[in-house]
CSV table of C-alpha atoms in Angstrom, one decimal:
chain,number,residue,atom,x,y,z
A,578,MET,CA,25.3,101.4,-83.9
A,579,ILE,CA,28.3,99.5,-83.0
A,580,SER,CA,29.8,96.9,-84.9
A,581,ASN,CA,29.5,92.8,-83.9
A,582,ILE,CA,32.2,91.0,-81.3
A,583,ILE,CA,31.7,88.0,-83.7
A,584,SER,CA,30.2,87.4,-86.6
A,585,GLN,CA,26.9,85.0,-87.9
A,586,GLU,CA,29.0,82.2,-88.9
A,587,GLU,CA,31.3,82.6,-86.0
A,588,ILE,CA,28.1,82.5,-83.1
A,589,ASP,CA,26.1,79.8,-84.4
A,590,LEU,CA,29.9,77.6,-84.5
A,591,PHE,CA,30.7,79.3,-80.9
A,592,VAL,CA,25.6,77.8,-79.8
A,593,GLN,CA,26.2,74.9,-81.7
A,594,SER,CA,30.2,74.1,-79.5
A,595,ILE,CA,28.4,75.2,-76.1
A,596,ARG,CA,28.7,71.4,-73.3
A,597,LYS,CA,28.5,69.8,-70.3
A,598,TYR,CA,32.1,70.0,-68.9
A,599,ASP,CA,32.6,67.8,-65.8
A,600,ILE,CA,33.5,69.7,-62.6
A,601,GLU,CA,37.6,68.2,-63.3
A,602,ASP,CA,38.0,69.4,-66.4
A,603,ILE,CA,37.3,73.2,-64.9
A,604,GLY,CA,40.5,75.0,-65.6
A,605,SER,CA,41.2,72.7,-68.3
A,606,LYS,CA,42.5,73.9,-71.4
A,607,SER,CA,39.0,73.0,-73.6
A,608,TRP,CA,37.4,74.2,-70.7
A,609,CYS,CA,39.3,77.9,-71.4
A,610,GLU,CA,38.7,77.9,-74.4
A,611,PHE,CA,34.8,77.7,-73.6
A,612,HIS,CA,35.1,80.1,-71.7
A,613,GLU,CA,36.2,83.2,-74.4
A,614,ILE,CA,33.3,82.1,-76.5
A,615,LEU,CA,31.3,82.3,-73.3
A,616,ILE,CA,32.4,85.3,-73.7
A,617,LYS,CA,32.1,86.7,-76.7
A,618,LEU,CA,28.7,85.4,-77.0
A,619,SER,CA,28.0,86.8,-73.6
A,620,GLN,CA,28.8,90.4,-75.2
A,621,GLN,CA,27.4,90.2,-78.4
A,622,ALA,CA,23.8,89.1,-77.0
A,623,ILE,CA,24.0,92.2,-74.9
A,624,ILE,CA,24.5,94.4,-78.1
A,625,GLU,CA,21.8,93.3,-79.8
A,626,ALA,CA,19.5,93.3,-77.1
A,627,SER,CA,20.6,97.1,-76.1
A,628,GLU,CA,20.8,98.1,-80.2
A,629,HIS,CA,17.2,96.6,-80.3
A,630,ARG,CA,18.3,94.5,-83.4
A,631,GLU,CA,17.5,90.6,-84.5
A,632,GLU,CA,19.2,89.1,-81.1
A,633,ILE,CA,21.2,86.1,-83.7
A,634,VAL,CA,22.2,85.2,-79.7
A,635,LYS,CA,19.1,84.1,-78.0
A,636,GLU,CA,17.2,82.7,-81.1
A,637,LEU,CA,20.5,80.1,-81.6
A,638,LEU,CA,20.5,78.9,-78.1
A,639,ILE,CA,17.1,78.2,-78.3
A,640,ILE,CA,16.5,76.6,-82.0
A,641,HIS,CA,20.2,74.0,-80.8
A,642,ASP,CA,18.2,73.4,-77.3
A,643,LYS,CA,21.9,74.9,-75.1
A,644,LEU,CA,20.0,76.7,-72.9
A,645,PRO,CA,19.9,74.1,-70.8
A,646,ASP,CA,23.9,73.5,-71.5
A,647,LEU,CA,24.2,77.2,-69.5
A,648,ILE,CA,22.0,75.9,-66.5
A,649,HIS,CA,24.9,72.6,-66.2
A,650,GLY,CA,27.6,74.7,-66.4
A,651,VAL,CA,26.2,77.5,-63.5
A,652,TYR,CA,26.0,74.4,-61.5
A,653,THR,CA,28.9,72.6,-62.1
A,654,ILE,CA,30.8,76.6,-61.1
A,655,VAL,CA,28.5,76.5,-57.8
A,656,VAL,CA,29.4,73.2,-56.5
A,657,TRP,CA,33.0,73.6,-57.4
A,658,ARG,CA,32.8,76.6,-54.9
A,659,ALA,CA,31.7,74.9,-52.6
A,660,LYS,CA,33.8,71.7,-52.4
A,661,VAL,CA,36.8,72.4,-54.2
A,662,LEU,CA,38.3,75.9,-53.4
A,663,PRO,CA,38.6,75.7,-49.6
A,664,LYS,CA,40.8,73.6,-50.0
A,665,LEU,CA,42.2,75.9,-52.7
A,666,LEU,CA,41.9,78.6,-50.4
A,667,GLU,CA,44.0,76.6,-47.5
A,668,ASN,CA,47.4,77.5,-49.5
A,669,SER,CA,48.9,80.8,-48.4
A,670,ASP,CA,50.7,80.9,-51.9
A,671,LEU,CA,48.4,80.9,-54.9
A,672,PRO,CA,51.0,82.2,-57.6
A,673,ALA,CA,47.6,82.1,-60.4
A,674,SER,CA,44.9,83.6,-58.7
A,675,PHE,CA,44.1,85.5,-61.2
A,676,PHE,CA,43.3,82.1,-62.9
A,677,ILE,CA,41.1,81.5,-59.3
A,678,TYR,CA,39.3,84.9,-59.7
A,679,THR,CA,38.0,83.5,-63.9
A,680,ILE,CA,36.8,80.4,-62.8
A,681,LEU,CA,34.3,82.6,-60.2
A,682,TYR,CA,34.0,85.2,-63.2
A,683,HIS,CA,32.2,82.1,-65.5
A,684,GLU,CA,29.8,82.1,-63.7
A,685,LEU,CA,28.8,85.1,-64.2
A,686,ILE,CA,29.2,85.6,-67.8
A,687,ILE,CA,26.8,82.5,-68.0
A,688,ILE,CA,24.1,83.9,-65.8
A,689,SER,CA,24.8,87.4,-68.1
A,690,LEU,CA,24.2,85.3,-70.7
A,691,LEU,CA,21.3,83.8,-69.8
A,692,GLU,CA,20.3,86.9,-68.3
A,693,THR,CA,19.7,88.5,-71.2
A,694,VAL,CA,18.4,86.1,-73.6
A,695,LEU,CA,15.3,84.9,-70.9
A,696,TYR,CA,13.6,88.9,-70.6
A,697,HIS,CA,11.8,86.5,-74.0
A,698,GLU,CA,8.6,84.6,-73.8
A,699,ASN,CA,10.2,81.8,-75.7
A,700,SER,CA,13.6,81.1,-73.9
A,701,CYS,CA,11.6,81.2,-70.7
A,702,GLU,CA,9.6,79.0,-72.2
A,703,SER,CA,12.1,77.0,-74.0
A,704,LEU,CA,13.4,75.5,-70.6
A,705,GLY,CA,11.2,73.4,-69.5
A,706,GLU,CA,11.9,71.7,-65.8
A,707,LEU,CA,15.7,72.8,-66.1
A,708,VAL,CA,13.0,76.1,-65.1
A,709,LEU,CA,12.9,74.7,-61.8
A,710,ASP,CA,16.6,74.1,-61.7
A,711,LEU,CA,16.6,78.1,-62.6
A,712,ILE,CA,13.9,79.4,-59.7
A,713,ASP,CA,16.7,77.2,-56.8
A,714,TYR,CA,19.7,78.7,-58.3
A,715,CYS,CA,18.5,81.8,-57.9
A,716,VAL,CA,16.9,82.1,-54.7
A,717,ASN,CA,19.8,80.6,-53.5
A,718,GLY,CA,21.5,83.5,-54.8
A,719,ILE,CA,19.5,85.9,-53.2
A,720,THR,CA,19.3,84.0,-50.0
A,721,GLN,CA,23.4,83.9,-49.9
A,722,LEU,CA,23.0,88.1,-50.9
A,723,ILE,CA,21.4,88.4,-48.0
A,724,GLY,CA,23.6,86.4,-45.8
A,725,LEU,CA,26.3,88.5,-46.6
A,726,ILE,CA,24.8,91.5,-45.7
A,727,HIS,CA,23.1,90.4,-41.6
A,728,SER,CA,26.5,89.6,-41.2
A,729,GLY,CA,28.5,92.9,-42.3
A,730,VAL,CA,30.8,91.5,-44.8
A,731,GLN,CA,29.4,94.3,-47.5
A,732,ASN,CA,31.5,96.6,-44.9
A,733,LEU,CA,34.1,95.7,-44.4
A,734,ILE,CA,35.8,95.9,-47.2
A,735,GLU,CA,38.3,98.6,-46.7
A,736,LYS,CA,39.6,100.5,-50.3
A,737,ASN,CA,43.5,101.2,-48.3
A,738,ILE,CA,44.7,98.3,-45.9
A,739,GLU,CA,46.7,96.3,-47.4
A,740,LEU,CA,45.3,93.0,-48.5
A,741,SER,CA,46.7,89.1,-48.7
A,742,THR,CA,46.0,87.1,-51.7
A,743,ILE,CA,43.2,84.8,-50.0
A,744,ASP,CA,41.8,87.7,-48.9
A,745,GLU,CA,41.6,89.4,-51.8
A,746,LEU,CA,40.2,86.7,-53.2
A,747,LYS,CA,37.6,86.4,-51.0
A,748,ILE,CA,37.0,90.1,-51.4
A,749,HIS,CA,36.5,88.7,-55.2
A,750,GLN,CA,34.5,86.0,-54.2
A,751,ASN,CA,31.8,88.6,-51.8
A,752,GLU,CA,31.4,90.8,-55.4
A,753,ILE,CA,30.8,88.4,-57.9
A,754,ILE,CA,28.5,86.9,-55.1
A,755,PHE,CA,27.0,90.6,-54.9
A,756,ASN,CA,27.0,90.6,-58.6
A,757,LEU,CA,25.1,87.3,-59.3
A,758,ALA,CA,22.6,88.0,-56.7
A,759,MET,CA,21.4,92.0,-59.0
A,760,LYS,CA,21.4,89.2,-62.5
A,761,ASP,CA,18.9,87.2,-60.0
A,762,ILE,CA,16.3,89.1,-59.1
A,763,THR,CA,15.7,90.5,-62.5
A,764,ILE,CA,15.2,86.6,-64.7
A,765,LEU,CA,13.3,86.0,-61.5
A,766,SER,CA,10.8,88.7,-62.8
A,767,TYR,CA,11.1,87.6,-66.3
A,768,LEU,CA,10.0,84.0,-64.8
A,769,SER,CA,7.4,85.1,-62.4
A,770,ASP,CA,5.9,87.8,-65.2
A,771,LYS,CA,5.6,84.4,-68.2
A,772,ILE,CA,4.3,82.1,-64.4
A,773,SER,CA,1.8,81.2,-67.2
A,774,THR,CA,3.9,79.6,-70.0
A,775,LEU,CA,6.5,78.2,-67.2
A,776,SER,CA,6.0,74.2,-65.9
A,777,VAL,CA,2.8,74.1,-63.4
A,778,SER,CA,5.3,73.6,-61.1
A,779,ALA,CA,6.7,76.0,-61.0
A,780,SER,CA,4.7,78.1,-59.5
A,781,ARG,CA,4.9,76.2,-56.3
A,782,ARG,CA,8.6,76.9,-56.3
A,783,LEU,CA,7.9,80.4,-56.5
A,784,THR,CA,5.1,80.5,-53.6
A,785,GLN,CA,5.9,77.1,-51.5
A,786,THR,CA,9.0,75.8,-52.0
A,787,HIS,CA,11.1,79.0,-52.3
A,788,ASP,CA,8.8,81.9,-50.2
A,789,VAL,CA,10.1,83.6,-52.5
A,790,PRO,CA,7.5,87.0,-52.0
A,791,CYS,CA,8.5,87.3,-48.0
A,792,LEU,CA,12.6,86.9,-50.0
A,793,LEU,CA,11.9,90.3,-51.6
A,794,ALA,CA,10.6,92.0,-49.0
A,795,GLU,CA,13.4,91.5,-47.2
A,796,LEU,CA,15.6,92.3,-49.8
A,797,LEU,CA,13.3,95.5,-51.1
A,798,THR,CA,13.8,96.2,-46.6
A,799,LEU,CA,17.6,95.7,-47.1
A,800,ARG,CA,17.6,97.9,-50.8
A,801,PRO,CA,21.7,96.4,-51.3
A,802,TRP,CA,21.7,98.2,-54.4
A,803,LEU,CA,22.0,101.8,-52.7
A,804,ARG,CA,25.1,102.3,-50.5
A,805,LYS,CA,26.6,105.4,-48.1
A,806,THR,CA,30.6,105.8,-48.2
A,807,LYS,CA,31.6,108.8,-48.6
A,808,ASN,CA,28.8,109.4,-50.8
A,809,PHE,CA,25.0,108.2,-51.4
A,810,GLU,CA,26.3,105.3,-54.2
A,811,LYS,CA,24.1,103.2,-56.6
A,812,PHE,CA,24.5,100.1,-57.8
A,813,ILE,CA,23.7,100.7,-61.9
A,814,ASP,CA,24.3,98.8,-65.0
A,815,GLY,CA,26.4,96.4,-62.6
A,816,LYS,CA,29.0,98.7,-61.5
A,817,TRP,CA,28.6,101.5,-58.4
A,818,LYS,CA,27.8,105.0,-59.5
A,819,ILE,CA,27.6,108.3,-57.3
A,820,VAL,CA,24.6,109.7,-57.2
A,821,GLU,CA,23.7,112.6,-55.9
A,822,GLY,CA,20.9,115.3,-55.2
A,823,ASP,CA,16.9,113.3,-57.9
A,824,GLU,CA,19.4,110.4,-58.7
A,825,ILE,CA,19.5,109.7,-55.2
A,826,LEU,CA,15.7,108.7,-55.1
A,827,LYS,CA,15.4,107.6,-58.3
A,828,VAL,CA,14.5,104.2,-59.0
A,829,SER,CA,17.4,101.7,-60.2
A,830,LYS,CA,16.4,98.3,-62.2
A,831,VAL,CA,16.8,96.0,-60.0
A,832,GLU,CA,15.0,97.4,-57.8
A,833,VAL,CA,12.6,98.5,-59.9
A,834,GLN,CA,13.1,94.2,-60.7
A,835,THR,CA,12.4,93.2,-57.0
A,836,TRP,CA,8.4,95.0,-57.1
A,837,PHE,CA,7.6,94.3,-60.5
A,838,CYS,CA,8.6,90.5,-59.4
A,839,LEU,CA,6.8,90.6,-56.3
A,840,ARG,CA,3.9,92.1,-58.3
A,841,ASN,CA,3.8,89.1,-60.5
A,842,ILE,CA,4.0,86.9,-58.0
A,843,LEU,CA,0.8,88.2,-55.6
A,844,PHE,CA,-1.2,89.4,-58.9
A,845,HIS,CA,-1.2,86.0,-61.7
A,846,ARG,CA,-3.6,84.2,-60.5
A,847,GLU,CA,-1.6,81.0,-61.1
A,848,THR,CA,1.2,82.2,-58.0
A,849,PHE,CA,-1.4,84.0,-55.8
A,850,GLN,CA,-3.8,80.3,-55.8
A,851,GLN,CA,-0.8,78.4,-53.8
A,852,TYR,CA,0.6,80.9,-52.1
A,853,GLU,CA,-0.8,80.6,-48.9
A,854,ILE,CA,-2.0,84.3,-46.5
A,855,ASN,CA,-0.2,83.5,-42.8
A,856,ALA,CA,-0.5,85.8,-39.9
A,857,PHE,CA,3.7,86.1,-40.7
A,858,ARG,CA,3.7,86.6,-44.1
A,859,GLN,CA,0.9,89.7,-43.5
A,860,ARG,CA,3.6,90.7,-40.9
A,861,GLU,CA,6.8,90.8,-43.6
A,862,LEU,CA,5.1,91.9,-47.2
A,863,GLY,CA,3.0,94.8,-45.1
A,864,LYS,CA,6.6,96.0,-44.8
A,865,CYS,CA,6.1,97.0,-48.6
A,866,SER,CA,3.2,99.3,-48.2
A,867,ALA,CA,5.4,101.7,-46.3
A,868,LEU,CA,8.0,102.0,-48.6
A,869,LEU,CA,6.1,102.4,-51.0
A,870,ASN,CA,5.8,106.4,-50.8
A,871,ASP,CA,5.0,109.3,-53.7
A,872,VAL,CA,8.4,109.1,-55.2
A,873,ILE,CA,8.2,105.8,-56.1
A,874,LEU,CA,4.8,105.2,-57.4
A,875,ASP,CA,4.8,109.0,-58.7
A,876,GLN,CA,8.2,106.5,-60.8
A,877,LEU,CA,6.3,103.3,-61.2
A,878,PRO,CA,2.2,103.5,-61.6
A,879,PRO,CA,1.7,100.3,-62.0
A,880,LEU,CA,2.7,100.1,-58.1
A,881,ILE,CA,0.4,102.3,-57.2
A,882,GLU,CA,-2.5,99.1,-57.3
A,883,LEU,CA,0.0,97.2,-55.5
A,884,LYS,CA,0.4,100.0,-52.6
A,885,GLN,CA,-3.7,98.4,-52.2
A,886,PHE,CA,-3.8,95.4,-51.9
A,887,LEU,CA,-0.7,95.1,-49.9
A,888,CYS,CA,-2.4,97.8,-47.2
A,889,THR,CA,-5.9,95.5,-47.4
A,890,LEU,CA,-4.0,92.1,-47.0
A,891,GLN,CA,-2.6,94.0,-43.5
A,892,VAL,CA,-6.0,93.4,-42.3
A,893,SER,CA,-7.4,90.1,-44.3
A,894,GLN,CA,-7.4,87.5,-42.2
A,895,ASP,CA,-5.1,84.1,-43.5
A,896,ILE,CA,-5.6,83.5,-47.1
A,897,ALA,CA,-5.4,79.0,-47.5
A,898,ASN,CA,-5.7,79.6,-51.0
A,899,GLY,CA,-5.9,76.5,-53.4
A,900,LEU,CA,-3.4,74.6,-51.1
A,901,ASN,CA,-3.7,71.4,-51.1
A,902,ASN,CA,-4.9,70.5,-54.7
A,903,LEU,CA,-2.7,67.1,-55.5
A,904,ILE,CA,0.1,67.7,-58.1
A,905,LEU,CA,3.0,65.8,-58.7
A,906,GLU,CA,5.9,67.4,-58.6
A,907,VAL,CA,9.1,67.3,-60.9
A,908,ILE,CA,12.0,67.5,-58.3
A,909,PRO,CA,15.7,69.1,-60.4
A,910,GLU,CA,17.6,67.1,-61.3
A,911,ILE,CA,20.9,68.8,-62.6
A,912,LYS,CA,23.3,69.4,-59.1
A,913,ASP,CA,22.3,66.3,-57.8
A,914,LYS,CA,23.8,64.6,-61.0
A,915,ILE,CA,26.8,66.8,-60.8
A,916,ILE,CA,27.5,65.9,-57.5
A,917,GLU,CA,27.6,62.7,-57.5
A,918,LYS,CA,29.8,62.6,-61.2
A,919,ALA,CA,32.1,63.9,-59.2
A,920,LYS,CA,32.1,61.6,-55.8
A,921,ARG,CA,32.3,58.8,-58.5
A,922,THR,CA,35.5,60.3,-59.9
A,923,GLY,CA,36.7,61.3,-56.5
A,924,TRP,CA,36.9,65.1,-54.9
A,925,LYS,CA,40.3,63.5,-53.8
A,926,ASN,CA,41.6,63.1,-56.6
A,927,ILE,CA,39.8,66.3,-58.2
A,928,ILE,CA,41.6,68.9,-55.3
A,929,GLU,CA,44.5,66.5,-56.4
A,930,LYS,CA,44.2,68.2,-60.0
A,931,HIS,CA,43.0,71.4,-59.5
A,932,LYS,CA,45.8,72.1,-56.6
A,933,LYS,CA,48.6,71.0,-59.2
A,934,LEU,CA,46.5,73.9,-61.7
A,935,PHE,CA,46.4,76.9,-59.1
A,936,VAL,CA,48.4,76.5,-56.8
A,937,ASP,CA,52.4,74.8,-58.6
A,938,MET,CA,51.8,76.6,-62.4
A,939,LYS,CA,54.8,77.7,-63.6
A,940,GLU,CA,55.4,81.3,-64.0
A,941,ASN,CA,55.2,80.9,-67.9
A,942,GLU,CA,51.8,79.5,-68.1
A,943,VAL,CA,50.0,82.4,-65.9
A,944,VAL,CA,51.5,84.5,-68.6
A,945,GLU,CA,50.1,82.4,-71.5
A,946,ILE,CA,46.5,81.9,-70.5
A,947,ALA,CA,46.6,86.1,-68.1
A,948,LYS,CA,47.6,87.3,-72.1
A,949,ARG,CA,45.4,84.8,-73.0
A,950,LEU,CA,42.3,85.5,-71.2
A,951,SER,CA,42.4,90.1,-71.4
A,952,ASP,CA,42.0,89.0,-75.4
A,953,ALA,CA,39.5,87.3,-74.5
A,954,TYR,CA,37.5,89.7,-72.6
A,955,ASN,CA,38.5,93.0,-74.7
A,956,PHE,CA,37.5,95.7,-72.5
A,957,GLU,CA,38.6,98.6,-75.0
A,958,PHE,CA,35.6,97.2,-76.9
A,959,MET,CA,32.6,97.1,-74.7
A,960,ALA,CA,34.2,100.2,-72.7
A,961,ASP,CA,33.3,102.3,-75.9
A,962,PHE,CA,29.9,100.5,-76.5
A,963,GLU,CA,29.4,101.4,-72.1
A,964,GLU,CA,30.5,104.8,-73.3
A,965,GLN,CA,27.6,105.3,-76.4
A,966,GLN,CA,24.8,103.9,-74.1
A,967,GLN,CA,25.3,105.9,-70.6
A,968,VAL,CA,25.0,108.9,-73.3
A,969,LYS,CA,21.4,107.3,-74.6
A,970,ASN,CA,20.9,106.4,-71.7
A,971,LYS,CA,20.7,110.1,-70.7
A,972,ASN,CA,18.8,111.1,-73.3
A,973,GLN,CA,16.3,109.4,-73.6
A,974,THR,CA,16.2,110.1,-69.5
A,975,GLU,CA,16.0,113.5,-70.4
A,976,ASN,CA,13.5,112.9,-73.1
A,977,GLU,CA,11.7,111.4,-70.2
A,978,THR,CA,10.6,114.3,-67.9
A,979,ILE,CA,9.7,116.2,-70.4
A,980,ARG,CA,5.6,115.7,-69.2
A,981,CYS,CA,2.7,116.4,-71.5
A,982,CYS,CA,-0.7,117.4,-70.6
A,983,SER,CA,-3.1,115.1,-70.6
A,984,THR,CA,-5.4,117.2,-72.8
A,985,CYS,CA,-3.5,120.2,-75.0
A,986,SER,CA,0.5,118.0,-74.5
A,987,LYS,CA,2.2,121.6,-73.4
A,988,PRO,CA,4.9,120.6,-71.0
A,989,ALA,CA,2.8,120.3,-67.7
A,990,GLU,CA,4.3,120.1,-64.7
A,991,LYS,CA,1.1,119.3,-62.3
A,992,LYS,CA,0.5,115.7,-61.5
A,993,CYS,CA,-4.0,114.4,-60.7
A,994,SER,CA,-4.1,113.5,-56.9
A,995,ARG,CA,-6.4,111.3,-57.5
A,996,CYS,CA,-4.8,108.5,-60.8
A,997,GLU,CA,-1.3,109.8,-60.4
A,998,VAL,CA,-0.6,109.6,-63.6
A,999,ALA,CA,-2.0,112.5,-65.4
A,1000,PHE,CA,-0.4,115.7,-65.9
A,1001,TYR,CA,-2.2,119.4,-66.2
A,1002,CYS,CA,-1.2,122.6,-67.5
A,1003,CYS,CA,-3.2,124.6,-66.2
A,1004,ARG,CA,-7.3,124.2,-65.3
A,1005,GLU,CA,-8.8,124.6,-67.9
A,1006,CYS,CA,-7.1,121.3,-69.3
A,1007,GLN,CA,-7.7,119.4,-66.0
A,1008,VAL,CA,-11.8,120.5,-66.8
A,1009,LYS,CA,-12.0,119.4,-70.3
A,1010,ASP,CA,-10.5,116.3,-69.5
A,1011,TRP,CA,-13.3,116.1,-67.4
A,1012,ILE,CA,-15.6,113.9,-69.0
A,1013,LEU,CA,-12.7,111.2,-70.3
A,1014,TYR,CA,-10.4,111.5,-67.5
A,1015,ASP,CA,-13.6,110.2,-65.0
A,1016,VAL,CA,-14.1,106.4,-67.2
A,1017,ASP,CA,-9.5,106.4,-67.4
A,1018,ALA,CA,-9.4,107.1,-63.0
A,1019,ASN,CA,-12.0,104.1,-62.8
A,1020,THR,CA,-10.1,101.3,-65.0
A,1021,LYS,CA,-6.8,103.0,-63.3
A,1022,THR,CA,-7.1,102.4,-59.2
A,1023,GLY,CA,-10.7,100.4,-59.2
A,1024,TYR,CA,-12.2,104.1,-57.8
A,1025,LEU,CA,-15.7,104.7,-58.3
A,1026,VAL,CA,-15.7,108.6,-59.0
A,1027,PRO,CA,-18.8,110.6,-59.4
A,1028,GLU,CA,-20.2,111.4,-63.3
A,1029,ASP,CA,-20.3,115.4,-63.1
A,1030,ASN,CA,-17.2,116.2,-61.8
A,1031,CYS,CA,-13.7,113.8,-60.7
A,1032,GLY,CA,-14.0,115.9,-57.4
A,1033,ILE,CA,-10.6,116.3,-58.1
A,1034,GLU,CA,-8.7,119.7,-57.9
A,1035,ILE,CA,-4.5,121.1,-58.2
A,1036,ASP,CA,-2.7,124.1,-57.4
A,1037,ILE,CA,-1.6,126.1,-60.1
């Protein structure tokens, strides 16, 4: 077990120090200190979750009601990216370009922390009506990624080309947008899984305000987590890794979350009743049924029901569901409040202040900030932790590939072609399991199985 980044006493102090920052405060000394605190809290939360320990960071964030402040912090960077950053990039000379990258990375740190803690139901429930702001943020992040893919931006990155500082910064920005979108998918999956405990408006936000199922269908078609350069590469644990052979066909974590998010929305009563199935949606969602091949279903048996549903959906008439129900919907306010406050301060004043900070920074100030940030990121510690996790995951994967016979528990390679879940080592074991299998198969697939014989054979 790896040691803590910070002690329990420090965690409590750091969590209590979290507060809202305005756009004009970004880059200030107090903001940089806050950035360092978030880095340590995020790293500590990842360690606690990965090692299945008591998640102190998560509990304290809920107790001190700091999740709203984190969502506010994310939107502050979003507005800064849209309103201030383009003005800074008009300057050809940016001596502190790494500092701008730090501001962009700040958003990724907060989302990484939210991704870790929102795995738990009590974290999602504690969001209250702010879950709408988070849903809006995640949907916008995924939409932005799809836009980048369609515009071909991801294919323009060439490692051997000499780039200007501005171009390098833009590439880093696109990389962060990609990483954010991958985490947005996971967060949406967590929220959709716990939709019954969330605000009533959350289900309408996912289905009516935003057409999240069709958005996910587009993602599953594009498969942004897989790319072909000189080799096949998959986005695994926040990094692009070369994959070969069977690894290419193995479903990545992000792809799993995308499928499960779609399944949650279509199978949960709270969301499906709010979702009108028209001809366009039938066509878009129908594309996913073709993607659910045997390779994916073998790895993710719960998706068998989803494929059956999608196939049925393609030949069904339009489903209106309960769209006429009158509900007073809460409107997200965080982004609008941030923009309104910035307007009162004056965009011109904010931009001038940040030009002095990011463009006119002295060399000694650049060196000092770079050193502080390097210490905060603690690269060596996290590299050791990642190495340990990779070894752990490899051992776990090797254990998972050893399939056992459903009857005698001996190693088995032959899978039942009906339920696509049970494995048998021989024909005799399958026959012995027929009586129990009849009940199990009915439960898993919903198909009727003859009582005298399951009628399924495997070639041994």
